[in-house]
Short mmCIF file of C-alpha atoms in Angstrom, two decimals:
data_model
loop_
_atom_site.label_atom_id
_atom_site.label_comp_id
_atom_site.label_asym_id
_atom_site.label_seq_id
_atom_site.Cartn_x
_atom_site.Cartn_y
_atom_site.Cartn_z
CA UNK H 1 -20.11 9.94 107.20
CA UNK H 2 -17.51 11.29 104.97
CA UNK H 3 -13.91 10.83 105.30
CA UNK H 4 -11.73 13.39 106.39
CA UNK H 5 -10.10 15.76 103.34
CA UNK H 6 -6.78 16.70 102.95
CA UNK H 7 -5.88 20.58 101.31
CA UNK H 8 -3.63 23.30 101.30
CA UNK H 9 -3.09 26.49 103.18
CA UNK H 10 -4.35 28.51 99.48
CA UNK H 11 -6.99 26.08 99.10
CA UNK H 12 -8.30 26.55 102.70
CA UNK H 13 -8.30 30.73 102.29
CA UNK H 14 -9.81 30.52 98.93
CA UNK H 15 -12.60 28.89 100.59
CA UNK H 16 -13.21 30.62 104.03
CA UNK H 17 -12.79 34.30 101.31
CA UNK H 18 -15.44 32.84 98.72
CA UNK H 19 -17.89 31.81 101.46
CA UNK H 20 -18.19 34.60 103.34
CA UNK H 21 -19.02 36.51 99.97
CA UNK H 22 -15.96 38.47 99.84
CA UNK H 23 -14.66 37.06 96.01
CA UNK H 24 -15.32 39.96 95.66
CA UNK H 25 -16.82 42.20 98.39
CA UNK H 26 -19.40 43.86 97.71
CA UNK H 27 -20.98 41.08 95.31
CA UNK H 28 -24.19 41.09 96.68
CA UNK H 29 -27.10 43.00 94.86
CA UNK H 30 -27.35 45.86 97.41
CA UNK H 31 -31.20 46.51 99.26
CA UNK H 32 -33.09 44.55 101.34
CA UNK H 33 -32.56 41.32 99.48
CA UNK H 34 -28.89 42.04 99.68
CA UNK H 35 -29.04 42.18 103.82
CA UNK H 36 -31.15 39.10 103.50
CA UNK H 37 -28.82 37.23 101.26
CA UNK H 38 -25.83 37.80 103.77
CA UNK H 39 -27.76 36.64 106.50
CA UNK H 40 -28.81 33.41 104.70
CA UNK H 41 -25.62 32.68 104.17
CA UNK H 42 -23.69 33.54 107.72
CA UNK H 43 -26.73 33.10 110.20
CA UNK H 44 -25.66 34.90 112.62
CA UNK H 45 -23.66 38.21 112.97
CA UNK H 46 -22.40 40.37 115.95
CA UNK H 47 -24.07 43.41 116.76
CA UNK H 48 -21.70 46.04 118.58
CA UNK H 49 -22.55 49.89 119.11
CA UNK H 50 -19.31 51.44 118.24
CA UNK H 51 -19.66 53.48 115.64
CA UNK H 52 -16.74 55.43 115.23
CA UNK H 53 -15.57 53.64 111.82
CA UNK H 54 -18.92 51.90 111.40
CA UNK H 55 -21.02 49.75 113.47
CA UNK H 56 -19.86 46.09 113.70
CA UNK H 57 -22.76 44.57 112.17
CA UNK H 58 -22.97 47.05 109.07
CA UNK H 59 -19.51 46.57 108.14
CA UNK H 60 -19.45 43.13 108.27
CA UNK H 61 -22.55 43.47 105.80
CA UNK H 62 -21.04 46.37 103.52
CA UNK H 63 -17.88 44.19 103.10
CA UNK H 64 -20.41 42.17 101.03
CA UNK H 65 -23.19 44.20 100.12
CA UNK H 66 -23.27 46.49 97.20
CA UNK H 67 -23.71 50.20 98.40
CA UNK H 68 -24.70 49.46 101.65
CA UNK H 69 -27.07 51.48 103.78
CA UNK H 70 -27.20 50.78 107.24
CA UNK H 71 -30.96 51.78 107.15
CA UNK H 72 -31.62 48.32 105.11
CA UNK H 73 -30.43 46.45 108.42
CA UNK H 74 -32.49 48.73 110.92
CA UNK H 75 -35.57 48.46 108.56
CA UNK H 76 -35.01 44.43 108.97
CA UNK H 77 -34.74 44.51 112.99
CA UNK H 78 -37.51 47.38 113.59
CA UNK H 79 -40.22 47.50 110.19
CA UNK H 80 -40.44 44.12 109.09
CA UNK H 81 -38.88 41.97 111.99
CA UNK H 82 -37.30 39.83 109.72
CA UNK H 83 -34.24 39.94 112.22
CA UNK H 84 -33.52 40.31 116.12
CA UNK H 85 -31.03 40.82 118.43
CA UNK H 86 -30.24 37.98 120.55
CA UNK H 87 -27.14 36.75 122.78
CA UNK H 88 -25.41 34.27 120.68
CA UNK H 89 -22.04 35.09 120.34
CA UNK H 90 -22.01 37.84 121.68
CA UNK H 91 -24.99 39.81 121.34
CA UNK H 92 -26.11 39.22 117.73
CA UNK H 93 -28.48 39.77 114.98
CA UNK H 94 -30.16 36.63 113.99
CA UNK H 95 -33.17 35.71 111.43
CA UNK H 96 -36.10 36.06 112.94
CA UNK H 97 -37.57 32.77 111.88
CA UNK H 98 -35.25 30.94 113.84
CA UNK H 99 -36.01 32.94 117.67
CA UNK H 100 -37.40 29.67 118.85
CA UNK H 101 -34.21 28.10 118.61
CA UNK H 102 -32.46 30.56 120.52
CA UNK H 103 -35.15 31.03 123.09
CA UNK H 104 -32.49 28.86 125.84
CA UNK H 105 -30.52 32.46 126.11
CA UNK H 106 -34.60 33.48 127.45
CA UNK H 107 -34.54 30.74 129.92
CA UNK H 108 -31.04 31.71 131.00
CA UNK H 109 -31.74 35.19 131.01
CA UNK H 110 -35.18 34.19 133.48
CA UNK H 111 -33.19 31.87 135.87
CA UNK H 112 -30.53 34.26 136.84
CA UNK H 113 -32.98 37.44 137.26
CA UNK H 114 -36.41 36.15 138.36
CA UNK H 115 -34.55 35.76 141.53
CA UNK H 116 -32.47 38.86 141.16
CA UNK H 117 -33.31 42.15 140.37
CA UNK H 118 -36.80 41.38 138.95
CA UNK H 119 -37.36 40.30 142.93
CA UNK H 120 -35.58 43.05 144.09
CA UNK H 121 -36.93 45.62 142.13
CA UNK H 122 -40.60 43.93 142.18
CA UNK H 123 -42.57 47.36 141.99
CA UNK H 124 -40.37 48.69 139.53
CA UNK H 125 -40.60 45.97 137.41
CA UNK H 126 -44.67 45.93 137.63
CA UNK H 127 -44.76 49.81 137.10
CA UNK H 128 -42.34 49.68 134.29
CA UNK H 129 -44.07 46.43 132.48
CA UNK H 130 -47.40 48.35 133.43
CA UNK H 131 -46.91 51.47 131.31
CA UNK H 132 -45.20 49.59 128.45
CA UNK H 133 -48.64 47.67 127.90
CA UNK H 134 -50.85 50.82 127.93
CA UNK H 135 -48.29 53.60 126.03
CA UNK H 136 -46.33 50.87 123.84
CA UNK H 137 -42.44 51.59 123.22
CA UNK H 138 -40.98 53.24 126.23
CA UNK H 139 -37.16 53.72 126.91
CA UNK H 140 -35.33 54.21 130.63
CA UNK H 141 -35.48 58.00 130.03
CA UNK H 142 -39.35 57.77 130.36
CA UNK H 143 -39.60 56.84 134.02
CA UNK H 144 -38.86 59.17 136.94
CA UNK H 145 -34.96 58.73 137.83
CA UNK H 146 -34.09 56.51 140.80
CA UNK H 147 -31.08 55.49 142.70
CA UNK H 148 -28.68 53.50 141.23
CA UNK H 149 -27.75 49.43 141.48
CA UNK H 150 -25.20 47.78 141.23
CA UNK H 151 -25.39 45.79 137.85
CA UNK H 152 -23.42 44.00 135.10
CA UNK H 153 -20.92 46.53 134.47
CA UNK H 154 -21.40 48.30 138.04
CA UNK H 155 -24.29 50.99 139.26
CA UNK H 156 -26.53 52.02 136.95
CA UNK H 157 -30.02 53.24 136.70
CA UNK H 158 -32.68 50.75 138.65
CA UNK H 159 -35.30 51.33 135.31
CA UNK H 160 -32.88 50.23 133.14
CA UNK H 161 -31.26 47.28 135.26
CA UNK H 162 -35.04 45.95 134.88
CA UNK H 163 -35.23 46.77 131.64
CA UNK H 164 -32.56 44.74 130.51
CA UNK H 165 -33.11 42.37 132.77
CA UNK H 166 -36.66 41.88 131.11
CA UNK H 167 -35.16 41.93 127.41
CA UNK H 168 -33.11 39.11 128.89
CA UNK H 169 -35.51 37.62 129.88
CA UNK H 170 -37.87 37.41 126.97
CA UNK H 171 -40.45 39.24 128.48
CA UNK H 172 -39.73 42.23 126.19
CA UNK H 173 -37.77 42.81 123.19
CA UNK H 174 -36.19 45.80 121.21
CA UNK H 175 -38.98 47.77 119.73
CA UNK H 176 -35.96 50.29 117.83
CA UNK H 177 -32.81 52.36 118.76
CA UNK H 178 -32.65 56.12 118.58
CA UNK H 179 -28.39 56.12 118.46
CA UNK H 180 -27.63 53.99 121.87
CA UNK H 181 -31.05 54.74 123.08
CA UNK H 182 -33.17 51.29 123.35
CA UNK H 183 -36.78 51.30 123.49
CA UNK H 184 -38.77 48.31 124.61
CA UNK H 185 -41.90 46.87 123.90
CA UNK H 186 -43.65 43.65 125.19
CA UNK H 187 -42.51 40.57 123.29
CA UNK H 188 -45.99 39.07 122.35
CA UNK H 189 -46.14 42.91 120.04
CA UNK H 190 -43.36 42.04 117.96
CA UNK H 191 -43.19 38.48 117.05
CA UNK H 192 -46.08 36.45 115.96
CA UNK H 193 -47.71 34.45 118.60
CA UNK H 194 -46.91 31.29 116.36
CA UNK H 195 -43.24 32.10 116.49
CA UNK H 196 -43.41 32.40 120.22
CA UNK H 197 -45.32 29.52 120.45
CA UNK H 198 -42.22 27.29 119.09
CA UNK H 199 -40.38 25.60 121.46
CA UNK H 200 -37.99 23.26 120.68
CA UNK H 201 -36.39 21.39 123.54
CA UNK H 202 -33.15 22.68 125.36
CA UNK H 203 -31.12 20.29 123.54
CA UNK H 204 -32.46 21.14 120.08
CA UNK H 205 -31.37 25.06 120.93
CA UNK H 206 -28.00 24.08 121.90
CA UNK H 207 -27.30 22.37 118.66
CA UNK H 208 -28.46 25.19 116.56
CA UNK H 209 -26.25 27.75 118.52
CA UNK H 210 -23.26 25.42 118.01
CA UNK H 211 -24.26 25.11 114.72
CA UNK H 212 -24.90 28.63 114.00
CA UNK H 213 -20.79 29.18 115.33
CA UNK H 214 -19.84 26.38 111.94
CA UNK H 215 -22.45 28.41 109.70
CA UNK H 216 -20.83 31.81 110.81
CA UNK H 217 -17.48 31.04 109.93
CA UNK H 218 -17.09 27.95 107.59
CA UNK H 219 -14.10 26.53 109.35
CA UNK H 220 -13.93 26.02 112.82
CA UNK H 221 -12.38 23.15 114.67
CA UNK H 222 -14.00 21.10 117.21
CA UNK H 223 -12.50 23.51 120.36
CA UNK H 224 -10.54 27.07 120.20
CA UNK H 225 -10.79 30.42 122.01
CA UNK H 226 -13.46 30.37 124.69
CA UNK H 227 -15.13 33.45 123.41
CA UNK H 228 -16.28 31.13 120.02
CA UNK H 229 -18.07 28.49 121.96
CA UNK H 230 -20.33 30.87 124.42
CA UNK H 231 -23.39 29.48 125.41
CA UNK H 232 -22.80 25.80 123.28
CA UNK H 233 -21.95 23.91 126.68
CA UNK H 234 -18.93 22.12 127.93
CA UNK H 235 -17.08 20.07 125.54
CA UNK H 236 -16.81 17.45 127.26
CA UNK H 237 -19.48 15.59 129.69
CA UNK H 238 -18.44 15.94 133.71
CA UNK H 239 -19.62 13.72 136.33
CA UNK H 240 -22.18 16.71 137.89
CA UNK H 241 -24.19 16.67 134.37
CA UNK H 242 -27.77 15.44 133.93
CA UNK H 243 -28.08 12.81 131.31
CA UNK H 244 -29.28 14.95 129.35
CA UNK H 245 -27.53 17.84 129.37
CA UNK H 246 -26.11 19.04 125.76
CA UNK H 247 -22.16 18.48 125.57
CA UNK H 248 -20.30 20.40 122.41
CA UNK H 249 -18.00 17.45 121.53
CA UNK H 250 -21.16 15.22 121.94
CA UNK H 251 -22.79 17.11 119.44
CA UNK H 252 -20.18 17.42 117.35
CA UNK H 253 -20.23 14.02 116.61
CA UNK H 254 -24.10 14.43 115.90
CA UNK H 255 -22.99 16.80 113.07
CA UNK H 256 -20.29 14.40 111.37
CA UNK H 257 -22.21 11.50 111.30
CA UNK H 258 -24.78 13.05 110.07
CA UNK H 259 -22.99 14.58 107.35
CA UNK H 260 -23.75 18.63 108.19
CA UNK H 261 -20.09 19.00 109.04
CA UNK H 262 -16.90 16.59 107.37
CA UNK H 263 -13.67 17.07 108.68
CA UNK H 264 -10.82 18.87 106.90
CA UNK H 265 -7.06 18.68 107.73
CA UNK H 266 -5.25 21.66 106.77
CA UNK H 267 -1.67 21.36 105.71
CA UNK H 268 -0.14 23.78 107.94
CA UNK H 269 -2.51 24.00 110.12
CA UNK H 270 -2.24 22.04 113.70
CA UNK H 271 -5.46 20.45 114.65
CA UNK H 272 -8.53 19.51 112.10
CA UNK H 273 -11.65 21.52 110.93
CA UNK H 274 -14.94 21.42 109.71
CA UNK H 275 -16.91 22.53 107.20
CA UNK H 276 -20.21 22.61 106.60
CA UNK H 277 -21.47 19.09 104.52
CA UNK H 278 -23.53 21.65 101.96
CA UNK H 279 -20.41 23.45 100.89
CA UNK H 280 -18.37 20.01 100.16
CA UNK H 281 -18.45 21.39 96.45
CA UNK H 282 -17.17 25.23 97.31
CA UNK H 283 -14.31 23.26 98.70
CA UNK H 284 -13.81 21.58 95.97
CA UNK H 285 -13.70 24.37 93.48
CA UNK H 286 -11.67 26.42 95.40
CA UNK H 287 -8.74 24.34 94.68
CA UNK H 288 -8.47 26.45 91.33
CA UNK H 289 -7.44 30.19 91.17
CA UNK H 290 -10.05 33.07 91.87
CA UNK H 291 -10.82 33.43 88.54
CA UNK H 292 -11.75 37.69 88.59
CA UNK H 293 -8.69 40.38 89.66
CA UNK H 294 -8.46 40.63 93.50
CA UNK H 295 -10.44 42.97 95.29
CA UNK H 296 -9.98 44.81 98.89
CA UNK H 297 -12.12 45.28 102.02
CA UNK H 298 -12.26 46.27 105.31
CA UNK H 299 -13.14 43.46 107.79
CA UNK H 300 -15.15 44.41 110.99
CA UNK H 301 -13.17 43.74 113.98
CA UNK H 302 -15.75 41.14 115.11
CA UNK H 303 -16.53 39.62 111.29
CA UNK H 304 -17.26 36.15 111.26
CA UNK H 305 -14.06 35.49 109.31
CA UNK H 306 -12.04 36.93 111.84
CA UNK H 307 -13.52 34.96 114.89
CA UNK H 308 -10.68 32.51 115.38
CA UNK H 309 -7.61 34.45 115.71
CA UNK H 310 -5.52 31.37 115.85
CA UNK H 311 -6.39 29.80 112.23
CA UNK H 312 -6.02 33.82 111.34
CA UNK H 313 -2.16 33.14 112.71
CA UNK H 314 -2.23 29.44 111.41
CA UNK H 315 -3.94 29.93 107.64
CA UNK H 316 -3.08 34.02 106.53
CA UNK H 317 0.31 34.55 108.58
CA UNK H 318 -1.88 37.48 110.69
CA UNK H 319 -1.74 38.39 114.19
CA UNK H 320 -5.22 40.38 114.88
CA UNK H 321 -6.39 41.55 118.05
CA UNK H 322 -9.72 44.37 118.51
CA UNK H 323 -7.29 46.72 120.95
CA UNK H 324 -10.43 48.62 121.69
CA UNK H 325 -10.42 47.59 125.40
CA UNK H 326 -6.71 47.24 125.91
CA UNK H 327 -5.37 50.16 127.67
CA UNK H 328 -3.68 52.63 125.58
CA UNK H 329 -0.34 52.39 126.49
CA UNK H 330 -0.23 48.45 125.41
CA UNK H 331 -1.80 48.72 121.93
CA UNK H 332 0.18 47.02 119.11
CA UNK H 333 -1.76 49.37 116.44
CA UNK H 334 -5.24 51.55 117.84
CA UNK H 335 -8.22 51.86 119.46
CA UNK H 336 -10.75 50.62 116.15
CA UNK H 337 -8.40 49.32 113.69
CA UNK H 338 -9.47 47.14 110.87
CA UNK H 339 -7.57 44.17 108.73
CA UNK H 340 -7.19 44.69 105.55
CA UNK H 341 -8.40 41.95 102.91
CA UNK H 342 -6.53 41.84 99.49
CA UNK H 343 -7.83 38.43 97.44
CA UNK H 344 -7.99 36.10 99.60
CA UNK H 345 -4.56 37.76 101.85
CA UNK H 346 -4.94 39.55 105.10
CA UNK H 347 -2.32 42.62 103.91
CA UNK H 348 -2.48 45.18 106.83
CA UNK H 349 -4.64 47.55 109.03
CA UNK H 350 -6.11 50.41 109.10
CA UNK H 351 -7.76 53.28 111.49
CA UNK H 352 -10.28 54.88 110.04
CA UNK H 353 -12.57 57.47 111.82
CA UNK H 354 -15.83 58.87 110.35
CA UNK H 355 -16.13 62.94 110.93
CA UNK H 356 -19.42 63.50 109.63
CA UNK H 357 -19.57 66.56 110.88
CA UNK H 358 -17.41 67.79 108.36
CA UNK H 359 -17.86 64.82 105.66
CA UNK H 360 -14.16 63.70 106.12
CA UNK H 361 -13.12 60.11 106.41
CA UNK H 362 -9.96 60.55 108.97
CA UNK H 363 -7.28 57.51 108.78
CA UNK H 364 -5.03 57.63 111.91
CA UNK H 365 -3.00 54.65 111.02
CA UNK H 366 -2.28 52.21 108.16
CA UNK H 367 0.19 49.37 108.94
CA UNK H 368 1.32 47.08 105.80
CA UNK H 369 2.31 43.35 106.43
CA UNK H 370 6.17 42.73 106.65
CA UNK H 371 6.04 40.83 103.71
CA UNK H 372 3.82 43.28 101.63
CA UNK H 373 4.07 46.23 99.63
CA UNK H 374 1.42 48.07 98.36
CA UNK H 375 3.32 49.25 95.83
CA UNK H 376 4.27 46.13 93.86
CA UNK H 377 1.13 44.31 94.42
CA UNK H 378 -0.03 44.14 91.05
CA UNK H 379 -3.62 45.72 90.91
CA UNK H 380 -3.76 46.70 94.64
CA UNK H 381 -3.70 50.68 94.91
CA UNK H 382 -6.58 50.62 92.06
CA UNK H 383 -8.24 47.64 94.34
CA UNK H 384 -7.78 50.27 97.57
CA UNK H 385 -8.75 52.89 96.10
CA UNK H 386 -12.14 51.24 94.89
CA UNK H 387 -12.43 49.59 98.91
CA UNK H 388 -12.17 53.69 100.02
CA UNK H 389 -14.15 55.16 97.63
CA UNK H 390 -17.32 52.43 98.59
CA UNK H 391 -15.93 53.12 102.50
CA UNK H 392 -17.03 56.70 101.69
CA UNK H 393 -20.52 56.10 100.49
CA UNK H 394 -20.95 53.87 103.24
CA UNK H 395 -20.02 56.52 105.77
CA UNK H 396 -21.78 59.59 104.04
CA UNK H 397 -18.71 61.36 103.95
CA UNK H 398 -16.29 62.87 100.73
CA UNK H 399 -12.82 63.38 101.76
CA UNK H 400 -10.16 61.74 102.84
CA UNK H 401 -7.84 63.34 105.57
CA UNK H 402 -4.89 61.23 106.21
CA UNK H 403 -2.50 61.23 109.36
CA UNK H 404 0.89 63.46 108.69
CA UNK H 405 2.55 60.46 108.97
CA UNK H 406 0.82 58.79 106.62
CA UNK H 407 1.94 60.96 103.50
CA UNK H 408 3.40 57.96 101.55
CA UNK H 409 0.44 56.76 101.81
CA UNK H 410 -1.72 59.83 100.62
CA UNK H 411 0.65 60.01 97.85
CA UNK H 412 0.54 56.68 96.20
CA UNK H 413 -3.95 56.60 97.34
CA UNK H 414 -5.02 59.88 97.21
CA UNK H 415 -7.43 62.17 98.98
CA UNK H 416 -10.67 61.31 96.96
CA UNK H 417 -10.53 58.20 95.47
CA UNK H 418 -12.89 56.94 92.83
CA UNK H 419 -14.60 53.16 92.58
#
């Protein structure tokens, strides 16, 4: 086991910036290869359908893919099947080679609705699992409307209750989106019967989601905000557990000794970390400089470097909540606003809307950092300017049309910025 390491606050952001592939963004060669390369290196990423200023999932990749398309990813999850969409943190995209490990959010999925709505709604379910097998693909729109149940979020359609239920289940899977539209096939058509052979036991799954959570972000402690830790157990064992029940701190200790994670104390920061044992020497260099000009991005709102809002407070001085499901009247900044990443500083925000419609990016906000501004940061307006102009290409759109308010900021930027 190796000892605990000691290093500073710059040290510590240097890191987390160079291993999430954003020193610089957009570094990786762009393609499929590109896609595949982020995913090697972060595991797992959220998947979220909000696309007003990009999908979740495709801007965490264009922050670090070179001219990103967001038809790579869909070619991925629906042509090849080199990825699917899971519940990990959230619900995710993860490689597809590693389903088997995830397959306990299957069994969870099949204990809470084999005796729920998939008993309930027995006919249903055998009509709707009937015409999948003999017509392939189908989506809730292709069955004969029926009353609504109540479900997750409250009533919705009885077809798609099952549905969903099902995909939770593991009994079928995504077959491809048209927008928000899902349509399902059986599970045994789109994964290799091999694959869905696999099954390691409960405890093995566990362990890779918890260690999926270290691979995502590079720097996580041993406990933090709830939302990180879904679906990797308690962290401590309670008297009402089975022996063999997975605990969190339990296997964190699994981890450490066997060297896949070694602690790190942060100066500055309150309680220790961990990083991953095969990055001991990214550590290690990144007590030196970034050695190229600094570079800017936008970070997705769920991007794995973003996760743990308290080391965001703790390491890069930056208070970041997603406002989109806080009522208007208490946001701080907007309803899809994005951090800004300058080097390896979190600088600002910003609300960008795509209006593709008319080809026009639309920024409704852009807040700066107290202790920032944009126009004495050596090399930032050229850096911003770059981070637009690839926005643009990534959005399919030309123009620019800031906010009245924002005309400082149209000034010193422009209206059609070029990489």
């Amino acid at each position: 086991m190796d000892e605990t390491r000691t290093i500073d606050r710059a040290t510590a952001r240097r890191f987390l910036v160079a291993r999430h592939g954003l020193a610089p963004p957009r570094s990786l060669d762009g393609g499929l290869d590109g896609v595949r390369a982020a995913f090697g290196r972060l595991g797992s990423v959220q998947f979220d359908p909000l696309a007003v200023a990009g999908r979740n999932h495709d801007l965490v990749l264009h922050a670090r893919v070179r001219d990103y398309r967001r038809a790579w990813t869909d070619a991925l999850l629906y042509d090849t099947r080199e990825l699917f969409e899971i519940w990990n943190k959230g619900l995710s995209l993860v490689p597809a080679p590693e389903l088997p490990w995830y397959r306990v959010a299957w069994d969870s999925g099949a204990s809470e609705h084999r005796e729920g709505v998939l008993a309930r709604s027995a006919a249903t379910a055998e009509e709707v699992l009937a015409r999948i097998r003999a017509e392939g693909p189908l989506s809730s729109l292709d069955f004969e409307r029926r009353p609504a149940i109540d479900w997750w979020w409250g009533p919705t359609s009885e077809v798609r209750a099952v549905l969903e239920a099902m995909e939770a289940s593991g009994i079928v899977g995504l077959a491809r989106r048209d927008g928000n539209r899902k349509y399902y096939d059986l599970i045994e058509r789109l994964y290799p019967p091999e694959l869905l052979a696999l099954r390691p036991s409960r405890h093995e799954q566990v362990r890779h989601k918890l260690y999926s959570r270290y691979r995502g972000h590079g720097l996580l402690g041993a406990v933090g905000p709830a939302e990180l830790w879904y679906g990797t157990g308690k962290v401590r064992r309670t008297a009402d557990m089975a022996p063999d029940d997975p605990v969190r701190g339990e296997l964190v200790e699994e981890f450490v000794a066997d060297g896949d994670l070694v602690p790190v104390r942060v100066e500055g920061v309150r309680k220790p970390r961990l990083v991953l044992g095969t990055e001991l020497d990214l550590l290690d260099g990144s007590r030196r400089p970034f050695p190229s000009e600094p570079e800017v991005t936008f970070l997705a709102p769920l991007d794995p470097l973003v996760w743990d809002r308290d080391l965001l407070r703790e390491l890069f001085d930056f208070d970041y909540l997603w406002e989109v499901y806080t009522p208007e009247h208490k946001r701080r900044w907007g309803y899809y606003v994005l951090p800004l990443l300058f080097g390896d500083r979190l600088v600002g925000r910003i609300e960008p809307r795509f209006d593709r419609a008319t080809g026009t990016l639309r920024i409704l906000g852009l807040w700066w950092e107290p202790d920032f501004d944009p126009r004495r940061a050596d090399g930032f307006v050229p850096a911003m300017r770059r981070a637009l102009a690839a926005y643009l290409r990534f959005g399919e759109v030309r123009t620019i049309d800031w906010a009245p308010h924002l005309g400082a900021a149209r000034r010193l930027i422009g209206t059609r910025p070029r990489a």
